[in-house]
Tab-separated table of C-alpha atoms and ligand atoms in Angstrom:
chain	number	residue	atom	x	y	z
A	1	MET	CA	-6.097	-22.373	19.164
A	2	PHE	CA	-4.230	-19.421	17.692
A	3	VAL	CA	-1.487	-20.132	15.177
A	4	PRO	CA	0.875	-17.151	14.987
A	5	VAL	CA	2.348	-16.200	11.639
A	6	ASN	CA	5.825	-17.017	12.887
A	7	GLU	CA	7.686	-18.455	15.868
A	8	PRO	CA	11.458	-18.867	15.802
A	9	LEU	CA	13.011	-22.252	16.551
A	10	LEU	CA	16.027	-22.124	18.876
A	11	ASN	CA	16.576	-25.714	19.903
A	12	GLY	CA	20.245	-26.295	19.030
A	13	ASN	CA	23.423	-25.019	20.679
A	14	GLU	CA	22.108	-21.477	21.209
A	15	LYS	CA	22.068	-21.687	25.018
A	16	LYS	CA	25.409	-23.447	25.218
A	17	TYR	CA	27.137	-20.860	23.034
A	18	LEU	CA	25.470	-17.960	24.841
A	19	ASN	CA	26.759	-19.385	28.112
A	20	GLU	CA	30.269	-19.462	26.685
A	21	CYS	CA	29.980	-15.756	25.898
A	22	ILE	CA	28.782	-14.962	29.382
A	23	GLU	CA	31.373	-17.114	31.107
A	24	THR	CA	34.257	-15.732	29.066
A	25	GLY	CA	33.009	-12.133	29.127
A	26	TRP	CA	33.107	-11.773	25.319
A	27	VAL	CA	29.784	-10.021	24.864
A	28	SER	CA	30.520	-7.112	22.501
A	29	ALA	CA	31.612	-6.950	18.887
A	30	GLU	CA	34.756	-8.983	19.357
A	31	GLY	CA	34.784	-12.657	20.194
A	32	ALA	CA	35.087	-16.104	18.748
A	33	PHE	CA	31.482	-16.411	17.572
A	34	ILE	CA	31.673	-13.331	15.356
A	35	SER	CA	34.406	-14.937	13.270
A	36	LYS	CA	32.781	-18.381	13.417
A	37	PHE	CA	29.480	-16.973	12.195
A	38	GLU	CA	31.155	-14.851	9.510
A	39	ASP	CA	33.265	-17.803	8.321
A	40	GLY	CA	30.155	-19.985	8.242
A	41	MET	CA	28.268	-17.500	6.068
A	42	SER	CA	31.243	-16.959	3.795
A	43	LYS	CA	31.514	-20.738	3.236
A	44	LEU	CA	27.783	-21.068	2.674
A	45	THR	CA	27.805	-18.325	0.026
A	46	LYS	CA	31.241	-19.141	-1.452
A	47	ARG	CA	32.302	-15.556	-0.770
A	48	LYS	CA	35.743	-14.475	0.442
A	49	TYR	CA	34.467	-11.929	2.953
A	50	ALA	CA	31.525	-11.844	5.344
A	51	ILE	CA	30.806	-8.872	7.604
A	52	THR	CA	28.283	-8.971	10.444
A	53	VAL	CA	26.076	-5.921	11.062
A	54	THR	CA	23.062	-5.098	13.216
A	55	SER	CA	20.292	-5.815	10.680
A	56	GLY	CA	19.462	-6.613	7.090
A	57	THR	CA	18.401	-3.001	6.574
A	58	VAL	CA	21.814	-1.837	7.764
A	59	ALA	CA	23.558	-4.453	5.592
A	60	LEU	CA	21.892	-2.915	2.518
A	61	GLU	CA	22.641	0.624	3.669
A	62	VAL	CA	26.328	-0.112	4.257
A	63	ALA	CA	26.682	-2.181	1.063
A	64	VAL	CA	25.199	0.531	-1.166
A	65	ARG	CA	27.215	3.270	0.510
A	66	ALA	CA	30.411	1.181	0.293
A	67	LEU	CA	30.044	0.968	-3.485
A	68	ASN	CA	30.716	4.735	-3.650
A	69	PHE	CA	28.209	5.645	-6.353
A	70	GLU	CA	28.178	9.221	-7.625
A	71	LYS	CA	25.347	11.258	-6.099
A	72	GLY	CA	22.253	11.018	-8.286
A	73	SER	CA	23.171	7.613	-9.711
A	74	GLU	CA	20.188	5.460	-10.545
A	75	ILE	CA	19.758	1.971	-9.129
A	76	ILE	CA	17.135	-0.311	-10.642
A	77	MET	CA	15.152	-2.311	-8.090
A	78	PRO	CA	11.782	-4.038	-7.682
A	79	ASP	CA	8.669	-2.005	-6.858
A	80	PHE	CA	7.462	-4.923	-4.737
A	81	THR	CA	9.833	-5.287	-1.789
A	82	ILE	CA	10.598	-4.051	1.717
A	83	ILE	CA	11.398	-0.359	2.294
A	84	SER	CA	14.965	-1.258	3.364
A	85	CYS	CA	15.983	-1.629	-0.303
A	86	ALA	CA	14.802	1.790	-1.482
A	87	GLN	CA	15.906	3.410	1.771
A	88	ALA	CA	19.500	2.187	1.342
A	89	ILE	CA	19.575	3.754	-2.133
A	90	VAL	CA	18.060	7.073	-1.040
A	91	ARG	CA	20.345	7.339	1.996
A	92	ALA	CA	23.379	6.885	-0.265
A	93	GLY	CA	22.244	9.912	-2.300
A	94	CYS	CA	21.130	7.721	-5.204
A	95	VAL	CA	17.799	7.348	-6.983
A	96	PRO	CA	15.681	4.173	-6.881
A	97	VAL	CA	14.268	3.287	-10.315
A	98	LEU	CA	11.490	0.709	-10.183
A	99	VAL	CA	10.352	-2.253	-12.239
A	100	ASP	CA	7.142	-4.236	-11.771
A	101	CYS	CA	7.156	-7.821	-10.590
A	102	ASP	CA	6.441	-11.019	-12.424
A	103	PRO	CA	2.890	-12.293	-11.756
A	104	ASP	CA	4.066	-15.868	-11.101
A	105	THR	CA	7.315	-15.491	-9.150
A	106	TRP	CA	6.463	-12.124	-7.483
A	107	ASN	CA	10.110	-11.215	-8.137
A	108	MET	CA	11.286	-8.265	-10.224
A	109	ASN	CA	10.454	-8.638	-13.906
A	110	ILE	CA	13.827	-9.043	-15.606
A	111	ASN	CA	12.320	-8.107	-18.994
A	112	GLN	CA	11.561	-4.590	-17.768
A	113	ILE	CA	15.091	-3.759	-16.653
A	114	GLU	CA	16.699	-2.747	-19.938
A	115	ALA	CA	14.046	-0.133	-20.742
A	116	LYS	CA	14.870	1.613	-17.454
A	117	ILE	CA	18.601	1.937	-18.096
A	118	THR	CA	19.858	5.510	-18.679
A	119	ASN	CA	23.319	7.070	-18.685
A	120	LYS	CA	22.900	7.560	-14.920
A	121	THR	CA	22.194	3.906	-14.128
A	122	ALA	CA	24.907	2.510	-11.877
A	123	ALA	CA	23.509	-0.717	-10.460
A	124	ILE	CA	20.723	-3.251	-10.224
A	125	MET	CA	19.449	-4.382	-6.845
A	126	ALA	CA	18.030	-7.900	-7.049
A	127	VAL	CA	15.733	-8.921	-4.190
A	128	HIS	CA	14.614	-12.519	-3.760
A	129	ILE	CA	10.980	-12.608	-2.673
A	130	TYR	CA	9.363	-15.102	-0.265
A	131	GLY	CA	11.239	-18.223	-1.387
A	132	ILE	CA	11.469	-18.134	-5.171
A	133	THR	CA	14.436	-16.110	-6.377
A	134	VAL	CA	15.189	-13.626	-9.105
A	135	ASP	CA	16.439	-15.294	-12.291
A	136	MET	CA	20.031	-14.172	-11.766
A	137	LYS	CA	21.478	-15.394	-15.064
A	138	PRO	CA	19.764	-12.882	-17.388
A	139	LEU	CA	20.064	-10.197	-14.705
A	140	ILE	CA	23.853	-10.628	-14.512
A	141	GLU	CA	24.014	-10.641	-18.314
A	142	ILE	CA	22.260	-7.270	-18.474
A	143	ALA	CA	24.538	-5.901	-15.736
A	144	GLU	CA	27.628	-7.027	-17.637
A	145	LYS	CA	26.349	-5.629	-20.927
A	146	TYR	CA	25.834	-2.149	-19.413
A	147	ASN	CA	28.682	-2.324	-16.889
A	148	LEU	CA	26.402	-2.078	-13.848
A	149	LYS	CA	27.071	-3.227	-10.300
A	150	VAL	CA	24.781	-5.860	-8.811
A	151	ILE	CA	23.556	-5.813	-5.210
A	152	GLU	CA	21.789	-8.990	-4.125
A	153	ASP	CA	19.308	-8.921	-1.236
A	154	ALA	CA	19.223	-12.568	-0.144
A	155	ALA	CA	17.578	-11.933	3.247
A	156	GLU	CA	14.696	-14.313	2.604
A	157	VAL	CA	16.569	-17.155	0.981
A	158	ILE	CA	19.472	-18.119	3.242
A	159	GLY	CA	20.701	-21.498	2.019
A	160	GLN	CA	18.722	-21.318	-1.254
A	161	LYS	CA	20.335	-22.349	-4.554
A	162	ILE	CA	19.985	-20.507	-7.879
A	163	TYR	CA	21.268	-22.424	-10.919
A	164	ASN	CA	22.743	-24.674	-8.253
A	165	GLU	CA	24.895	-21.870	-6.851
A	166	PRO	CA	24.223	-20.398	-3.407
A	167	ALA	CA	21.986	-17.354	-3.024
A	168	GLY	CA	24.302	-14.631	-1.803
A	169	SER	CA	27.044	-15.598	-4.261
A	170	PHE	CA	25.760	-13.425	-7.136
A	171	GLY	CA	26.895	-9.967	-8.166
A	172	ASP	CA	29.246	-7.566	-6.389
A	173	VAL	CA	27.780	-7.738	-2.915
A	174	SER	CA	24.995	-9.662	-1.169
A	175	CYS	CA	23.060	-8.934	1.999
A	176	PHE	CA	21.312	-11.069	4.601
A	177	SER	CA	18.997	-10.450	7.552
A	178	PHE	CA	18.724	-12.535	10.714
A	179	TYR	CA	15.460	-11.083	12.002
A	180	SER	CA	13.414	-13.558	14.044
A	181	ASN	CA	11.327	-14.739	11.101
A	182	LYS	CA	14.307	-15.539	8.885
A	183	HIS	CA	15.361	-19.181	8.885
A	184	VAL	CA	18.688	-18.274	10.501
A	185	THR	CA	18.037	-15.762	13.273
A	186	THR	CA	20.111	-13.762	15.728
A	187	GLY	CA	17.054	-11.886	17.025
A	188	GLU	CA	18.127	-8.820	15.086
A	189	GLY	CA	21.137	-8.903	12.798
A	190	GLY	CA	22.506	-8.870	9.293
A	191	MET	CA	25.467	-9.790	7.111
A	192	ILE	CA	27.217	-8.477	4.025
A	193	VAL	CA	29.192	-10.879	1.825
A	194	CYS	CA	31.478	-10.070	-1.112
A	195	ASN	CA	34.715	-11.112	-2.836
A	196	ASP	CA	36.395	-7.722	-3.223
A	197	GLU	CA	38.891	-6.969	-0.468
A	198	LYS	CA	38.593	-3.173	-0.744
A	199	LEU	CA	34.807	-3.302	-0.674
A	200	ALA	CA	34.910	-5.578	2.371
A	201	GLN	CA	37.294	-3.209	4.153
A	202	ARG	CA	35.063	-0.251	3.306
A	203	CYS	CA	32.051	-2.074	4.796
A	204	LYS	CA	34.039	-2.878	7.948
A	205	ASP	CA	35.087	0.772	8.265
A	206	LEU	CA	31.586	2.118	7.723
A	207	LYS	CA	30.082	-0.196	10.331
A	208	ASN	CA	32.790	0.626	12.867
A	209	TYR	CA	33.036	4.458	13.148
A	210	CYS	CA	35.445	4.898	10.198
A	211	PHE	CA	38.458	5.015	12.498
A	212	ALA	CA	41.525	6.493	10.761
A	213	PRO	CA	44.023	3.767	9.848
A	214	GLU	CA	46.858	5.468	11.721
A	215	ARG	CA	45.034	6.418	14.903
A	216	ARG	CA	41.991	5.085	16.752
A	217	PHE	CA	39.494	7.826	17.676
A	218	MET	CA	40.574	9.957	14.725
A	219	HIS	CA	38.224	10.163	11.721
A	220	TYR	CA	38.310	11.432	8.127
A	221	GLU	CA	34.700	10.431	7.554
A	222	LEU	CA	31.567	9.773	9.615
A	223	GLY	CA	30.775	6.098	9.970
A	224	HIS	CA	28.348	4.172	12.138
A	225	SER	CA	28.229	1.850	15.106
A	226	TYR	CA	26.543	-1.092	13.424
A	227	MET	CA	28.321	-3.943	15.190
A	228	MET	CA	26.700	-7.286	15.850
A	229	SER	CA	27.526	-8.559	19.342
A	230	ASN	CA	29.274	-11.850	20.066
A	231	LEU	CA	26.066	-12.852	21.909
A	232	GLN	CA	24.032	-12.502	18.709
A	233	ALA	CA	26.709	-14.241	16.655
A	234	ALA	CA	26.660	-17.137	19.159
A	235	VAL	CA	22.960	-17.603	18.438
A	236	GLY	CA	23.585	-17.151	14.721
A	237	PHE	CA	26.317	-19.760	14.650
A	238	ALA	CA	24.095	-22.271	16.464
A	239	GLN	CA	21.324	-21.490	13.983
A	240	LEU	CA	23.650	-21.979	11.038
A	241	GLU	CA	24.423	-25.487	12.306
A	242	LYS	CA	20.682	-26.153	11.924
A	243	LEU	CA	20.228	-24.509	8.541
A	244	GLU	CA	19.832	-27.708	6.568
A	245	GLU	CA	17.204	-28.962	9.018
A	246	HIS	CA	15.422	-25.603	8.878
A	247	ILE	CA	15.292	-25.690	5.084
A	248	ILE	CA	13.929	-29.247	5.097
A	249	LYS	CA	11.235	-28.092	7.531
A	250	LYS	CA	10.353	-25.007	5.460
A	251	ARG	CA	10.020	-27.140	2.342
A	252	TYR	CA	7.929	-29.689	4.230
A	253	ILE	CA	5.539	-26.953	5.369
A	254	GLY	CA	5.396	-25.588	1.821
A	255	LYS	CA	4.649	-28.974	0.310
A	256	LYS	CA	1.908	-29.661	2.873
A	257	TYR	CA	0.167	-26.360	2.204
A	258	GLN	CA	0.413	-26.923	-1.556
A	259	GLU	CA	-1.367	-30.268	-1.177
A	260	LEU	CA	-3.969	-28.993	1.276
A	261	LEU	CA	-4.807	-25.793	-0.588
A	262	LYS	CA	-4.661	-26.844	-4.224
A	263	ASP	CA	-8.425	-27.482	-4.366
A	264	LEU	CA	-8.846	-23.733	-3.768
A	265	SER	CA	-6.832	-22.804	-6.825
A	266	HIS	CA	-9.913	-21.352	-8.539
A	267	LYS	CA	-9.949	-18.694	-5.802
A	268	ILE	CA	-6.318	-18.281	-4.824
A	269	ILE	CA	-2.935	-18.199	-6.537
A	270	LEU	CA	-0.476	-20.455	-4.750
A	271	PRO	CA	3.281	-19.901	-4.795
A	272	LEU	CA	5.294	-21.647	-7.501
A	273	GLU	CA	6.855	-24.914	-6.364
A	274	LYS	CA	9.843	-24.303	-8.564
A	275	THR	CA	11.174	-22.520	-11.614
A	276	SER	CA	13.770	-23.662	-14.163
A	277	TYR	CA	16.526	-22.162	-11.955
A	278	CYS	CA	15.384	-22.675	-8.330
A	279	LYS	CA	13.184	-24.703	-6.011
A	280	ASN	CA	10.945	-22.782	-3.604
A	281	ILE	CA	12.520	-22.604	-0.148
A	282	TYR	CA	9.176	-21.320	1.289
A	283	TRP	CA	10.648	-18.671	3.571
A	284	VAL	CA	6.979	-17.752	3.910
A	285	PHE	CA	3.942	-19.303	2.249
A	286	GLY	CA	2.243	-16.485	0.360
A	287	ILE	CA	-1.158	-16.648	-1.285
A	288	VAL	CA	-2.825	-14.151	-3.619
A	289	LEU	CA	-6.615	-13.963	-3.741
A	290	LYS	CA	-8.202	-14.011	-7.169
A	291	ASP	CA	-10.998	-11.540	-7.934
A	292	ASN	CA	-13.668	-14.216	-7.459
A	293	ALA	CA	-12.572	-14.791	-3.842
A	294	GLY	CA	-14.958	-11.901	-3.124
A	295	MET	CA	-12.649	-10.116	-0.707
A	296	ASN	CA	-9.250	-8.491	-0.513
A	297	ALA	CA	-6.287	-9.602	1.576
A	298	GLN	CA	-7.095	-7.328	4.488
A	299	GLU	CA	-10.664	-8.625	4.767
A	300	CYS	CA	-9.508	-12.211	4.463
A	301	ALA	CA	-6.777	-11.728	7.070
A	302	GLU	CA	-9.301	-10.265	9.505
A	303	LYS	CA	-11.603	-13.279	9.073
A	304	LEU	CA	-8.692	-15.656	9.575
A	305	ARG	CA	-7.530	-13.814	12.679
A	306	LYS	CA	-10.971	-14.278	14.232
A	307	LEU	CA	-10.663	-17.995	13.531
A	308	GLY	CA	-7.238	-18.212	15.157
A	309	VAL	CA	-4.898	-17.876	12.201
A	310	GLY	CA	-2.226	-15.177	12.144
A	311	THR	CA	-1.190	-13.702	8.790
A	312	ARG	CA	0.939	-10.851	7.455
A	313	PRO	CA	0.067	-8.668	4.496
A	314	PHE	CA	2.382	-8.685	1.470
A	315	PHE	CA	4.807	-5.787	0.952
A	316	TRP	CA	3.389	-2.415	-0.057
A	317	PRO	CA	4.684	-1.087	-3.423
A	318	MET	CA	7.512	1.433	-3.325
A	319	HIS	CA	5.734	3.818	-5.727
A	320	GLU	CA	2.758	3.969	-3.347
A	321	GLN	CA	4.786	4.722	-0.203
A	322	PRO	CA	3.645	8.016	1.372
A	323	VAL	CA	7.222	8.789	2.401
A	324	PHE	CA	8.318	8.794	-1.249
A	325	ILE	CA	5.136	10.340	-2.700
A	326	ASN	CA	5.591	13.282	-0.308
A	327	GLU	CA	9.057	13.773	-1.805
A	328	GLY	CA	7.551	13.892	-5.307
A	329	MET	CA	9.072	10.559	-6.281
A	330	PHE	CA	7.593	8.026	-8.761
A	331	LYS	CA	4.954	10.518	-9.963
A	332	GLY	CA	2.465	8.960	-12.375
A	333	GLU	CA	4.222	5.590	-12.342
A	334	LYS	CA	2.109	2.439	-12.364
A	335	TYR	CA	3.086	-1.139	-11.614
A	336	PRO	CA	-0.143	-3.146	-11.945
A	337	ILE	CA	1.139	-6.561	-10.870
A	338	SER	CA	2.756	-5.190	-7.758
A	339	GLU	CA	-0.330	-3.074	-6.970
A	340	ASN	CA	-2.556	-6.145	-7.270
A	341	ILE	CA	-0.538	-8.577	-5.185
A	342	ALA	CA	-0.023	-5.916	-2.501
A	343	ARG	CA	-3.804	-5.690	-2.136
A	344	MET	CA	-4.711	-9.336	-2.663
A	345	GLY	CA	-1.708	-11.127	-1.165
A	346	PHE	CA	-0.784	-12.186	2.342
A	347	TYR	CA	1.176	-14.967	3.939
A	348	ILE	CA	-0.023	-17.618	6.319
A	349	PRO	CA	1.759	-19.188	9.326
A	350	SER	CA	5.095	-20.451	8.021
A	351	GLY	CA	7.343	-20.587	11.096
A	352	LEU	CA	9.698	-23.434	11.915
A	353	THR	CA	7.632	-24.574	14.925
A	354	LEU	CA	4.568	-25.526	12.843
A	355	ASP	CA	3.471	-29.135	13.128
A	356	ASP	CA	0.965	-31.118	11.066
A	357	GLU	CA	-1.863	-30.300	13.452
A	358	LYS	CA	-1.338	-26.562	13.037
A	359	ILE	CA	-0.831	-26.830	9.278
A	360	ASN	CA	-4.114	-28.753	8.987
A	361	TYR	CA	-5.854	-26.231	11.218
A	362	VAL	CA	-4.667	-23.302	9.110
A	363	SER	CA	-5.769	-25.017	5.916
A	364	GLN	CA	-9.167	-25.847	7.354
A	365	LYS	CA	-9.755	-22.232	8.410
A	366	ILE	CA	-8.730	-20.957	4.969
A	367	HIS	CA	-11.282	-23.326	3.438
A	368	GLU	CA	-13.955	-22.068	5.847
A	369	VAL	CA	-13.285	-18.451	4.961
A	370	LEU	CA	-13.161	-18.992	1.189
A	371	ASN	CA	-16.037	-21.454	0.758
B	401	PLP	C1	13.853	-8.999	6.388
B	401	PLP	C2	14.311	-8.310	5.147
B	401	PLP	C3	15.136	-7.163	5.176
B	401	PLP	C4	15.379	-6.381	6.422
B	401	PLP	O1	16.035	-7.016	7.394
B	401	PLP	P1	16.016	-6.462	8.901
B	401	PLP	O2	17.029	-7.335	9.539
B	401	PLP	O3	14.637	-6.664	9.423
B	401	PLP	O4	16.426	-5.032	8.855
B	401	PLP	C5	15.634	-6.679	3.983
B	401	PLP	N1	15.304	-7.235	2.813
B	401	PLP	C6	14.464	-8.286	2.732
B	401	PLP	C7	14.137	-8.841	1.399
B	401	PLP	C8	13.927	-8.843	3.897
B	401	PLP	O5	13.080	-9.862	3.820
């Protein structure tokens, strides 16, 4: 048996809706499913506007650019995240400023934000990691105190609640990804949600060539072609109908692993089940090896692979990215928590197709490797 780290689940109306696209010929960026999917996401996040794009990475890029920061503005973000976050900031001519993560939630450490604020700081980018979210209340308070914009990357927590409000409803603009391992997938895809009409219009312009208002095919500015197709939105809309089921399944998988792995807690750190402001949605089930496990994440992952268990390493810290080091960025900076979990952390099969047999198998192999 080999249990892959993820398999998407597409067992709802995906085929039916795709057929509608094919039969009606609406296959490009216009069509009924684009607006259905956008409306669905705007309802879910209690946002006025939702704008489909081609990926989560692009959603961040467009959102940051649409906020029109002055060149050289600083945006505070977590060291421990995907490159998409820092890349969106750099591509907008701004400067990523990093904070370490919290050892328990693996999310950005809110207590380190204020010390990083300068007269160039323009925004905070909050990124929810693996299933537990950023504590948005104090983060928003800091942003309000210093008059900073807030960008929320909610790619990993579609349908999650923070202080009982939907993830993706916080700050000025929020971004989602629908990559195949997210619990709503369109294969590749992304979404931007916000409440500000001008910001929404700017995002729509940037994703669609920046056509001049008075004349198609005339341009004052260079935009992009970042349109999601009606075919992808058809899949996305069918997936959204299943979101509640998907979340129940994710939480079931999470709970099972917690029970099966808790006897290993002298050797591994398990994800938090909840915090005071959110309940883990277990987008993925991450584990961090303690020093007495006698191996690092890479060694452990290799052993598990040989026993038929797929894993993925944790993110690699932004301050240790060769692409940024070569640009002279983050020189001399250290983020010990992030550095440690990047080396000792990985996630185990967490896809929506897992059944009890596979969950038990994975747990058994983890026990074999660690005992
Ligand atoms: C998946 C993900 C992205 C990137 O999304 P893509 O659709 O793969 O470009 C961005 N941010 C976070 C936190 C993610 O998990």
